[in-house]
CSV table of C-alpha atoms in Angstrom, one decimal:
chain,number,residue,atom,x,y,z
A,1,ILE,CA,10.3,33.6,12.0
A,2,ARG,CA,7.0,34.0,13.9
A,3,ASP,CA,4.7,32.0,11.4
A,4,ARG,CA,5.2,28.9,9.7
A,5,TYR,CA,3.2,27.5,7.1
A,6,GLN,CA,2.5,23.7,6.2
A,7,ARG,CA,0.9,22.5,3.1
A,8,ARG,CA,-1.3,19.2,2.5
A,9,VAL,CA,-1.6,18.1,6.2
A,10,HIS,CA,-5.4,17.5,7.0
A,11,GLY,CA,-4.6,17.7,10.5
A,12,GLU,CA,-3.4,21.2,10.3
A,13,LEU,CA,-6.7,22.5,9.1
A,14,ASP,CA,-7.6,24.4,12.3
A,15,ARG,CA,-8.2,28.0,11.7
A,16,PRO,CA,-10.4,30.4,9.8
A,17,GLY,CA,-9.0,30.8,6.0
A,18,GLU,CA,-7.3,27.5,5.8
A,19,PHE,CA,-8.1,24.9,3.5
A,20,TYR,CA,-7.1,21.2,2.7
A,21,TYR,CA,-7.5,19.3,-0.8
A,22,ASP,CA,-7.9,15.5,-0.7
A,23,PRO,CA,-6.5,14.3,-4.0
A,24,LEU,CA,-7.9,10.7,-3.4
A,25,GLU,CA,-11.5,12.1,-2.3
A,26,GLN,CA,-11.2,14.9,-4.7
A,27,VAL,CA,-12.8,17.2,-1.9
A,28,LEU,CA,-12.1,20.7,-0.9
A,29,TYR,CA,-12.1,21.2,2.9
A,30,LEU,CA,-12.3,24.9,3.8
A,31,TRP,CA,-12.6,26.6,7.3
A,32,HIS,CA,-15.2,29.3,6.4
A,33,ASN,CA,-13.6,32.6,7.4
A,34,THR,CA,-16.2,34.9,8.9
A,35,SER,CA,-16.8,37.5,11.7
A,36,ASP,CA,-19.5,35.9,13.1
A,37,VAL,CA,-20.9,32.2,13.7
A,38,SER,CA,-23.0,32.1,10.6
A,39,PRO,CA,-22.4,29.1,8.2
A,40,PRO,CA,-20.8,29.7,4.9
A,41,PRO,CA,-23.4,31.0,2.1
A,42,ASN,CA,-25.2,27.9,0.2
A,43,ASP,CA,-24.5,29.8,-3.1
A,44,GLY,CA,-21.1,30.9,-2.7
A,45,SER,CA,-18.4,30.3,-5.1
A,46,LEU,CA,-14.4,29.6,-4.7
A,47,VAL,CA,-12.0,31.4,-7.0
A,48,VAL,CA,-8.5,29.9,-7.4
A,49,SER,CA,-5.8,32.3,-8.5
A,50,LYS,CA,-3.6,30.7,-11.1
A,51,LEU,CA,-2.2,33.9,-12.8
A,52,ARG,CA,1.2,35.2,-11.6
A,53,HIS,CA,1.6,37.8,-14.2
A,54,LEU,CA,-1.2,40.4,-15.2
A,55,PHE,CA,0.7,42.4,-17.5
A,56,ASN,CA,4.4,41.4,-19.2
A,57,VAL,CA,5.9,44.2,-21.2
A,58,THR,CA,9.0,42.9,-22.7
A,59,GLY,CA,11.5,44.6,-25.1
A,60,THR,CA,15.0,44.6,-25.5
A,61,MET,CA,17.9,47.1,-25.0
A,62,ALA,CA,18.2,47.4,-28.8
A,63,ALA,CA,14.4,47.8,-29.3
A,64,PRO,CA,12.9,48.9,-26.2
A,65,ILE,CA,9.1,49.5,-25.6
A,66,LEU,CA,8.3,53.1,-25.3
A,67,GLY,CA,5.8,54.9,-23.2
A,68,VAL,CA,3.5,52.5,-21.9
A,69,SER,CA,1.4,53.9,-18.8
A,70,PHE,CA,-0.9,52.0,-16.2
A,71,VAL,CA,-3.1,54.6,-14.6
A,72,GLY,CA,-5.8,54.2,-12.0
A,73,ILE,CA,-5.8,50.1,-12.4
A,74,GLY,CA,-6.6,47.9,-9.3
A,75,PHE,CA,-4.4,44.7,-9.5
A,76,ARG,CA,-5.4,41.9,-7.1
A,77,ASP,CA,-5.6,38.1,-6.5
A,78,THR,CA,-2.7,36.7,-8.2
A,79,ALA,CA,-1.1,33.4,-7.5
A,80,TYR,CA,1.4,33.0,-4.8
A,81,THR,CA,4.8,32.5,-6.1
A,82,TYR,CA,7.0,31.4,-2.7
A,83,MET,CA,7.4,27.9,-4.0
A,84,ASP,CA,8.5,28.8,-7.7
A,85,PRO,CA,12.2,28.8,-8.8
A,86,HIS,CA,14.1,31.5,-7.2
A,87,SER,CA,17.6,32.8,-8.2
A,88,LEU,CA,20.5,34.8,-5.9
A,89,PRO,CA,20.5,38.2,-8.0
A,90,SER,CA,23.5,39.5,-6.4
A,91,GLY,CA,26.1,39.3,-3.4
A,92,GLY,CA,23.4,40.1,-0.6
A,93,ASP,CA,21.4,37.5,1.3
A,94,TRP,CA,18.0,37.7,-0.7
A,95,THR,CA,16.9,35.3,-3.5
A,96,LEU,CA,14.1,36.5,-5.7
A,97,GLU,CA,11.7,34.9,-8.1
A,98,ARG,CA,11.9,36.8,-11.5
A,99,SER,CA,8.1,37.3,-11.7
A,100,ALA,CA,5.3,40.1,-10.9
A,101,VAL,CA,2.2,41.3,-11.5
A,102,VAL,CA,3.4,43.8,-13.6
A,103,PHE,CA,6.8,42.7,-15.3
A,104,LEU,CA,8.9,45.2,-16.9
A,105,GLU,CA,12.0,44.4,-19.2
A,106,GLY,CA,13.2,46.5,-21.8
A,107,THR,CA,11.2,49.5,-21.4
A,108,VAL,CA,11.9,53.3,-21.7
A,109,GLY,CA,9.5,56.0,-20.3
A,110,THR,CA,6.9,53.3,-18.5
A,111,LYS,CA,4.5,54.9,-16.1
A,112,VAL,CA,2.7,53.1,-12.9
A,113,SER,CA,0.3,55.8,-11.5
A,114,GLY,CA,-2.6,56.0,-9.4
A,115,CYS,CA,-2.9,52.1,-9.3
A,116,VAL,CA,-3.8,49.9,-6.4
A,117,PHE,CA,-1.9,46.5,-5.6
A,118,GLU,CA,-4.1,44.4,-3.1
A,119,ARG,CA,-3.7,40.8,-1.9
A,120,VAL,CA,-1.3,39.9,-4.8
A,121,ASP,CA,0.5,36.8,-3.6
A,122,GLY,CA,3.9,37.4,-5.1
A,123,ASN,CA,5.9,40.5,-6.1
A,124,ALA,CA,3.7,43.7,-7.2
A,125,ILE,CA,6.2,45.3,-9.9
A,126,LEU,CA,9.6,43.9,-11.1
A,127,LEU,CA,11.9,45.9,-13.3
A,128,SER,CA,14.1,43.1,-15.0
A,129,GLY,CA,17.1,43.9,-16.9
A,130,PHE,CA,17.3,47.1,-19.1
A,131,ASN,CA,14.7,49.9,-17.9
A,132,ARG,CA,15.2,53.5,-18.1
A,133,GLY,CA,13.1,56.3,-16.9
A,134,VAL,CA,10.4,54.3,-15.4
A,135,THR,CA,8.0,56.3,-12.8
A,136,ILE,CA,6.2,54.4,-10.2
A,137,GLU,CA,4.0,57.2,-8.2
A,138,TYR,CA,0.9,57.7,-6.3
A,139,ASN,CA,0.1,53.8,-5.9
A,140,GLU,CA,-1.1,51.9,-2.9
A,141,PHE,CA,0.4,48.4,-2.2
A,142,ALA,CA,-1.5,46.5,0.7
A,143,TRP,CA,-1.3,42.9,1.6
A,144,ILE,CA,1.5,41.9,-0.9
A,145,GLY,CA,2.8,38.3,-0.4
A,146,ALA,CA,6.3,39.2,-1.3
A,147,THR,CA,8.2,42.6,-2.4
A,148,ALA,CA,6.3,45.4,-3.6
A,149,ILE,CA,8.8,46.8,-6.2
A,150,ALA,CA,11.9,45.1,-7.0
A,151,LEU,CA,14.7,46.2,-9.6
A,152,TRP,CA,17.1,43.2,-10.9
A,153,GLY,CA,19.8,44.1,-13.5
A,154,ASN,CA,21.8,41.7,-15.7
A,155,THR,CA,25.6,41.3,-15.6
A,156,ALA,CA,28.1,39.2,-17.5
A,157,GLY,CA,31.8,38.0,-17.4
A,158,GLY,CA,33.5,35.7,-15.0
A,159,ASP,CA,32.7,31.9,-15.0
A,160,PRO,CA,31.8,30.5,-18.5
A,161,ARG,CA,29.5,28.2,-16.8
A,162,LEU,CA,27.3,30.6,-15.7
A,163,PRO,CA,24.0,31.8,-17.6
A,164,TYR,CA,23.8,35.3,-18.9
A,165,GLY,CA,22.9,37.8,-16.2
A,166,TYR,CA,25.6,36.7,-13.7
A,167,GLY,CA,29.3,37.7,-13.3
A,168,ASN,CA,31.1,41.1,-12.4
A,169,ASP,CA,30.9,43.1,-15.5
A,170,GLY,CA,27.6,45.6,-15.8
A,171,SER,CA,29.0,48.1,-18.2
A,172,ASN,CA,26.8,46.7,-20.8
A,173,GLY,CA,24.0,48.8,-19.3
A,174,ASP,CA,21.6,45.9,-19.1
A,175,GLN,CA,20.2,47.1,-15.7
A,176,PRO,CA,17.4,49.3,-14.3
A,177,ARG,CA,18.7,52.8,-14.1
A,178,GLN,CA,17.5,56.3,-13.9
A,179,ASN,CA,13.9,55.3,-12.4
A,180,ARG,CA,11.5,57.0,-9.9
A,181,ILE,CA,9.7,55.7,-7.0
A,182,MET,CA,7.7,58.4,-5.8
A,183,TYR,CA,4.8,59.0,-3.1
A,184,ASN,CA,3.5,55.6,-2.9
A,185,LEU,CA,1.7,54.1,0.2
A,186,CYS,CA,2.8,50.8,1.2
A,187,HIS,CA,1.8,48.5,4.1
A,188,GLU,CA,1.2,44.7,5.1
A,189,LEU,CA,3.8,43.4,2.8
A,190,GLY,CA,5.8,40.1,3.0
A,191,ILE,CA,2.7,38.3,4.0
A,192,TRP,CA,4.3,34.8,2.5
A,193,GLU,CA,7.8,35.7,1.8
A,194,LYS,CA,9.7,37.2,5.2
A,195,GLN,CA,12.9,38.2,2.9
A,196,SER,CA,10.9,40.9,1.3
A,197,SER,CA,10.6,44.7,1.0
A,198,PHE,CA,8.8,47.8,-0.3
A,199,TYR,CA,11.7,48.6,-2.5
A,200,THR,CA,14.8,46.3,-3.1
A,201,GLN,CA,17.6,46.7,-5.9
A,202,PHE,CA,20.1,44.2,-7.2
A,203,LYS,CA,22.4,45.3,-10.0
A,204,SER,CA,20.8,48.6,-10.2
A,205,MET,CA,21.9,52.2,-10.2
A,206,GLN,CA,21.1,56.0,-10.3
A,207,ASN,CA,17.5,55.4,-9.1
A,208,HIS,CA,15.3,58.0,-7.0
A,209,VAL,CA,13.0,57.2,-4.1
A,210,GLU,CA,11.1,59.8,-2.5
A,211,GLY,CA,8.0,60.8,-0.4
A,212,ASN,CA,6.9,57.1,0.1
A,213,ILE,CA,5.0,56.2,3.4
A,214,VAL,CA,5.9,52.7,4.4
A,215,PHE,CA,4.9,50.3,7.4
A,216,ASN,CA,4.3,46.7,8.5
A,217,GLY,CA,6.6,44.5,7.3
A,218,PRO,CA,8.8,41.6,8.3
A,219,ARG,CA,12.1,42.7,7.3
A,220,ALA,CA,14.0,45.9,5.7
A,221,HIS,CA,11.3,48.4,3.9
A,222,ILE,CA,14.3,49.5,1.6
A,223,ASN,CA,17.1,46.8,0.5
A,224,PHE,CA,20.2,47.5,-1.5
A,225,ASP,CA,21.7,44.1,-2.1
A,226,ASP,CA,24.9,45.2,-3.5
A,227,GLY,CA,27.0,48.3,-4.2
A,228,PHE,CA,26.6,48.4,-7.9
A,229,GLY,CA,27.2,51.7,-9.5
A,230,GLY,CA,25.7,54.0,-6.9
A,231,GLY,CA,23.9,57.3,-7.5
A,232,ALA,CA,20.8,56.6,-5.8
A,233,THR,CA,18.8,59.2,-3.6
A,234,LEU,CA,16.4,58.5,-0.9
A,235,THR,CA,14.6,61.4,0.4
A,236,LYS,CA,11.5,62.7,2.2
A,237,ASN,CA,10.1,58.9,3.2
A,238,LEU,CA,8.5,58.0,6.1
A,239,ILE,CA,9.4,54.4,7.2
A,240,LEU,CA,8.4,52.6,10.3
A,241,ASN,CA,7.3,49.3,11.3
A,242,SER,CA,10.0,47.2,9.9
A,243,CYS,CA,11.8,44.1,11.0
A,244,ARG,CA,8.5,42.7,12.9
A,245,GLU,CA,9.4,39.3,12.3
A,246,SER,CA,13.1,39.0,12.0
A,247,ALA,CA,16.2,40.8,13.5
A,248,ASP,CA,20.1,41.8,12.4
A,249,HIS,CA,18.5,44.2,10.2
A,250,GLY,CA,17.3,47.7,9.9
A,251,PRO,CA,14.5,49.7,8.0
A,252,PHE,CA,17.1,50.4,5.2
A,253,ASN,CA,19.7,47.7,4.8
A,254,SER,CA,22.6,47.4,2.4
A,255,TRP,CA,25.3,44.9,1.6
A,256,ASP,CA,28.4,45.3,-0.7
A,257,ARG,CA,30.0,41.9,-0.8
A,258,VAL,CA,30.8,41.7,-4.4
A,259,ALA,CA,33.0,43.8,-6.5
A,260,PHE,CA,31.4,44.9,-9.9
A,261,VAL,CA,32.5,46.6,-13.2
A,262,PHE,CA,30.1,49.3,-14.6
A,263,ASP,CA,30.6,52.4,-16.5
A,264,GLY,CA,31.2,55.5,-14.6
A,265,PRO,CA,30.0,59.1,-15.0
A,266,ASP,CA,32.8,59.7,-17.9
A,267,GLY,CA,31.8,56.7,-19.5
A,268,ARG,CA,34.8,54.4,-18.7
A,269,PRO,CA,34.6,51.0,-17.0
A,270,THR,CA,35.2,51.5,-13.1
A,271,MET,CA,34.6,49.9,-9.9
A,272,VAL,CA,34.2,52.8,-7.6
A,273,LYS,CA,30.5,53.6,-7.3
A,274,GLN,CA,28.9,57.0,-7.0
A,275,MET,CA,27.7,58.1,-3.8
A,276,ASP,CA,24.4,56.9,-2.8
A,277,GLU,CA,22.6,59.8,-0.8
A,278,ILE,CA,20.0,59.4,2.0
A,279,TYR,CA,18.6,62.8,3.1
A,280,ARG,CA,15.4,64.2,4.8
A,281,ASN,CA,14.0,61.1,5.9
A,282,PHE,CA,11.8,60.2,9.0
A,283,ILE,CA,12.5,56.7,10.0
A,284,VAL,CA,11.4,54.9,13.0
A,285,ALA,CA,13.5,52.0,13.8
A,286,ASN,CA,11.3,49.9,16.1
A,287,TYR,CA,10.5,46.4,16.6
A,288,HIS,CA,13.7,44.2,16.1
A,289,SER,CA,15.8,46.9,14.1
A,290,LEU,CA,19.3,47.4,14.9
A,291,GLY,CA,19.3,51.2,13.7
A,292,ALA,CA,17.6,53.1,11.0
A,293,ILE,CA,20.4,52.6,8.4
A,294,ASP,CA,21.9,49.2,8.4
A,295,ASN,CA,25.2,49.6,6.2
A,296,ASP,CA,26.3,45.9,6.5
A,297,ASP,CA,29.1,43.7,5.1
A,298,GLY,CA,31.3,46.4,3.4
A,299,SER,CA,28.7,48.9,2.5
A,300,SER,CA,30.5,52.0,1.2
A,301,TYR,CA,30.0,55.4,-0.3
A,302,TYR,CA,26.7,56.4,1.6
A,303,HIS,CA,26.3,60.2,2.4
A,304,THR,CA,23.6,60.2,5.0
A,305,HIS,CA,22.6,63.7,6.3
A,306,HIS,CA,19.6,65.7,7.8
A,307,ASN,CA,17.4,62.7,8.7
A,308,PHE,CA,15.4,62.2,11.6
A,309,PHE,CA,16.0,58.7,13.1
A,310,VAL,CA,14.3,57.6,16.2
A,311,TYR,CA,14.9,54.4,18.0
A,312,GLY,CA,17.2,51.3,17.2
A,313,TYR,CA,20.7,50.4,18.6
A,314,GLY,CA,22.9,52.6,16.6
A,315,GLY,CA,23.3,55.5,14.0
A,316,LEU,CA,26.3,55.0,11.8
A,317,LYS,CA,27.3,51.5,11.2
A,318,ASN,CA,30.6,50.1,9.5
A,319,ASP,CA,31.8,46.7,9.5
A,320,PHE,CA,34.0,44.2,7.1
A,321,GLN,CA,36.1,46.9,5.6
A,322,GLY,CA,33.0,49.4,4.7
A,323,HIS,CA,34.4,52.8,4.2
A,324,ASP,CA,33.5,56.5,2.9
A,325,ASN,CA,30.1,56.4,4.9
A,326,TRP,CA,29.3,59.9,6.2
A,327,HIS,CA,26.8,60.9,8.6
A,328,HIS,CA,26.2,64.4,9.5
A,329,ASP,CA,23.4,66.9,10.5
A,330,ASN,CA,21.1,64.0,11.6
A,331,ILE,CA,19.0,63.6,14.8
A,332,TYR,CA,19.1,60.1,16.3
A,333,ALA,CA,16.6,60.0,19.1
A,334,TRP,CA,16.6,57.4,21.8
A,335,VAL,CA,19.3,55.2,20.5
A,336,GLY,CA,21.6,52.9,22.3
A,337,ILE,CA,24.8,54.4,20.7
A,338,GLY,CA,25.5,57.1,17.9
A,339,LEU,CA,28.1,55.2,15.8
A,340,SER,CA,29.6,51.8,15.9
A,341,ASN,CA,32.7,51.2,14.0
A,342,GLY,CA,33.9,47.7,13.9
A,343,TYR,CA,32.1,44.4,14.4
A,344,GLY,CA,33.0,41.1,16.2
A,345,GLY,CA,36.3,42.3,17.9
A,346,THR,CA,38.1,42.4,14.4
A,347,VAL,CA,40.1,45.4,13.4
A,348,ASP,CA,38.0,46.2,10.6
A,349,GLY,CA,37.0,49.2,12.5
A,350,ASP,CA,40.4,50.7,10.8
A,351,CYS,CA,39.6,53.6,8.2
A,352,LEU,CA,41.8,53.2,5.0
A,353,PRO,CA,43.8,56.5,4.6
A,354,GLY,CA,41.6,58.8,2.4
A,355,HIS,CA,38.6,56.7,3.0
A,356,VAL,CA,37.5,57.5,6.4
A,357,GLU,CA,34.1,57.2,8.0
A,358,MET,CA,32.8,60.6,9.1
A,359,PHE,CA,30.3,61.5,11.8
A,360,TYR,CA,29.9,65.3,12.7
A,361,ASN,CA,27.4,67.8,13.6
A,362,ASN,CA,24.9,65.3,14.4
A,363,THR,CA,22.3,65.4,17.5
A,364,VAL,CA,22.5,62.0,19.5
A,365,VAL,CA,19.8,61.3,22.3
A,366,LEU,CA,21.1,58.1,24.3
A,367,ASN,CA,18.8,55.8,26.1
A,368,ASN,CA,21.7,55.7,28.9
A,369,ASP,CA,24.5,57.4,30.2
A,370,GLY,CA,27.8,55.9,28.9
A,371,PRO,CA,29.5,55.8,25.4
A,372,TYR,CA,28.1,57.6,22.4
A,373,VAL,CA,30.6,56.1,19.9
A,374,LEU,CA,32.6,52.8,19.7
A,375,PRO,CA,35.8,53.8,17.8
A,376,ARG,CA,38.9,51.5,18.3
A,377,CYS,CA,40.6,53.1,21.3
A,378,ASP,CA,44.0,51.5,20.8
A,379,ASP,CA,45.8,53.8,18.1
A,380,ARG,CA,48.3,51.2,17.8
A,381,ASN,CA,51.6,53.5,18.2
A,382,GLY,CA,49.8,56.0,15.8
A,383,THR,CA,49.3,53.7,12.9
A,384,ARG,CA,45.6,53.8,13.1
A,385,THR,CA,43.3,56.0,10.8
A,386,ARG,CA,40.3,57.0,12.9
A,387,THR,CA,36.7,57.7,12.2
A,388,PHE,CA,36.4,61.6,11.9
A,389,LEU,CA,34.4,62.9,14.7
A,390,ALA,CA,33.5,66.6,15.4
A,391,ASP,CA,30.7,69.0,16.4
A,392,ASN,CA,28.4,66.4,17.8
A,393,THR,CA,25.8,67.3,20.4
A,394,VAL,CA,24.9,64.4,22.7
A,395,TYR,CA,22.4,63.8,25.4
A,396,SER,CA,21.9,61.3,28.1
A,397,PRO,CA,19.9,61.0,31.3
A,398,SER,CA,22.5,63.0,33.4
A,399,GLY,CA,24.8,64.0,30.7
A,400,ASN,CA,27.6,61.5,31.5
A,401,VAL,CA,28.8,60.7,28.1
A,402,THR,CA,32.0,58.8,27.3
A,403,VAL,CA,34.4,58.1,24.5
A,404,CYS,CA,37.0,55.3,24.9
A,405,LEU,CA,36.2,55.2,28.5
A,406,THR,CA,37.2,58.8,29.3
A,407,THR,CA,35.0,62.1,28.9
A,408,ILE,CA,34.5,63.7,25.8
A,409,GLN,CA,36.8,66.4,26.7
A,410,GLN,CA,39.5,64.1,27.8
A,411,TYR,CA,39.2,62.1,24.4
A,412,GLN,CA,39.8,65.4,22.4
A,413,GLN,CA,42.6,66.3,24.5
A,414,ALA,CA,44.3,63.1,24.0
A,415,SER,CA,43.5,62.4,20.4
A,416,GLY,CA,42.8,65.4,18.8
A,417,ASN,CA,39.6,63.9,17.2
A,418,ASP,CA,35.8,65.0,18.0
A,419,LEU,CA,36.6,68.4,18.5
A,420,GLY,CA,33.6,70.6,19.3
A,421,SER,CA,31.4,67.9,20.4
A,422,ARG,CA,29.7,68.5,23.9
A,423,ALA,CA,27.4,66.6,26.0
A,424,GLY,CA,24.4,67.4,28.4
A,425,SER,CA,21.4,66.1,30.0
A,426,TYR,CA,18.3,65.3,28.4
A,427,PRO,CA,16.6,68.4,26.6
A,428,ALA,CA,12.8,69.2,26.7
A,429,ASP,CA,10.9,67.2,24.4
A,430,GLU,CA,9.6,70.1,22.3
A,431,VAL,CA,13.3,71.2,21.8
A,432,LEU,CA,13.9,68.0,20.1
A,433,LEU,CA,10.8,68.0,18.0
A,434,ASP,CA,11.4,71.6,17.0
A,435,ALA,CA,14.9,70.5,15.8
A,436,ALA,CA,13.2,67.6,13.9
A,437,ARG,CA,10.9,69.8,12.1
A,438,ALA,CA,13.6,72.2,11.3
A,439,LEU,CA,15.5,69.5,9.9
A,440,LEU,CA,12.8,67.8,7.7
A,441,TRP,CA,10.9,70.8,6.3
């Protein structure tokens, strides 16, 4: 973590914007924040933010609140919440406080449009529990203390000592579903809480995230904390400058460590999520990003296609028994590797029969000569189910590209896999840019 913050230490009052309150003297010491050397104004005033919620719209599944709209409103200067009680909403790494400037629970058809959220020191918008058909569009989020938009569902079952909201059974429908996050601008987020995003979902499904521009944050800009339900779509987003204060992450991050029960498309309970689809996004995996799409810790059922990914270590990632992740028709520009299947020397690079990873018809531009994928190379006497590879175009400085320490052609002949793939030296920049334009538009 780049920045650390201390409270109630008078000796640390050494920078503009900092303050210290002495409870014995009942004196507030403030280092005036100014761009010149002038003293603070004699007639100035100080305002202390105490409100965490500016709007609380709370109904129930049985009696939801219908059709509330927030249009063209400015929200700012709410209290910080990073010292408030937090909970672990799901099976991922993140904790969260169940509060926000605009708090929605038990609503249908709510709209937040054309608003500005600026210098709010906690979460901006939280969809808690049952929410359907919420639209969050054409807003700007700037200098957000924590997360801009969070969706947090409730489940039941399991240990009877757990409070309602926890457990493995989400078939009661008490989650945010079928909501739209569209055409928002978000920048300078996670000012206080570093485990934060533009958009994060916990036990939520079937949401649509489109056309957003997001930059300048400490961690992943979009985070799926679990594999609950699926059916999400991410499309036409421009995402860059994530992971500025952390590593082992990417602009998009997911985990899938906990098995949940939810109602499937046919209405019956199931544990098999629908495919989440990621397509036609422009994602720059700069700063400390592992790769544009970090499908971590068992993440499964992701269909990733027709995206332009720039920088980062790798493309498709699969580890800890993740499966059914398909990457095709993407461009990975200036990456360390195209596909990394398996992690930490374990055998979890093995694909389950009928649930293979697929990496085909992609364009990969490597930073250096060498391997473009890291599948397991020992087939264990024919018992291994390989990742499906085919029809990829791979560029490197000299065109010397390998798979399992052999050329692509030798690997094709020996394994019968990766048929149609080819290697070559770097193309002209305009060739790559033309391909990216055709892909995105």
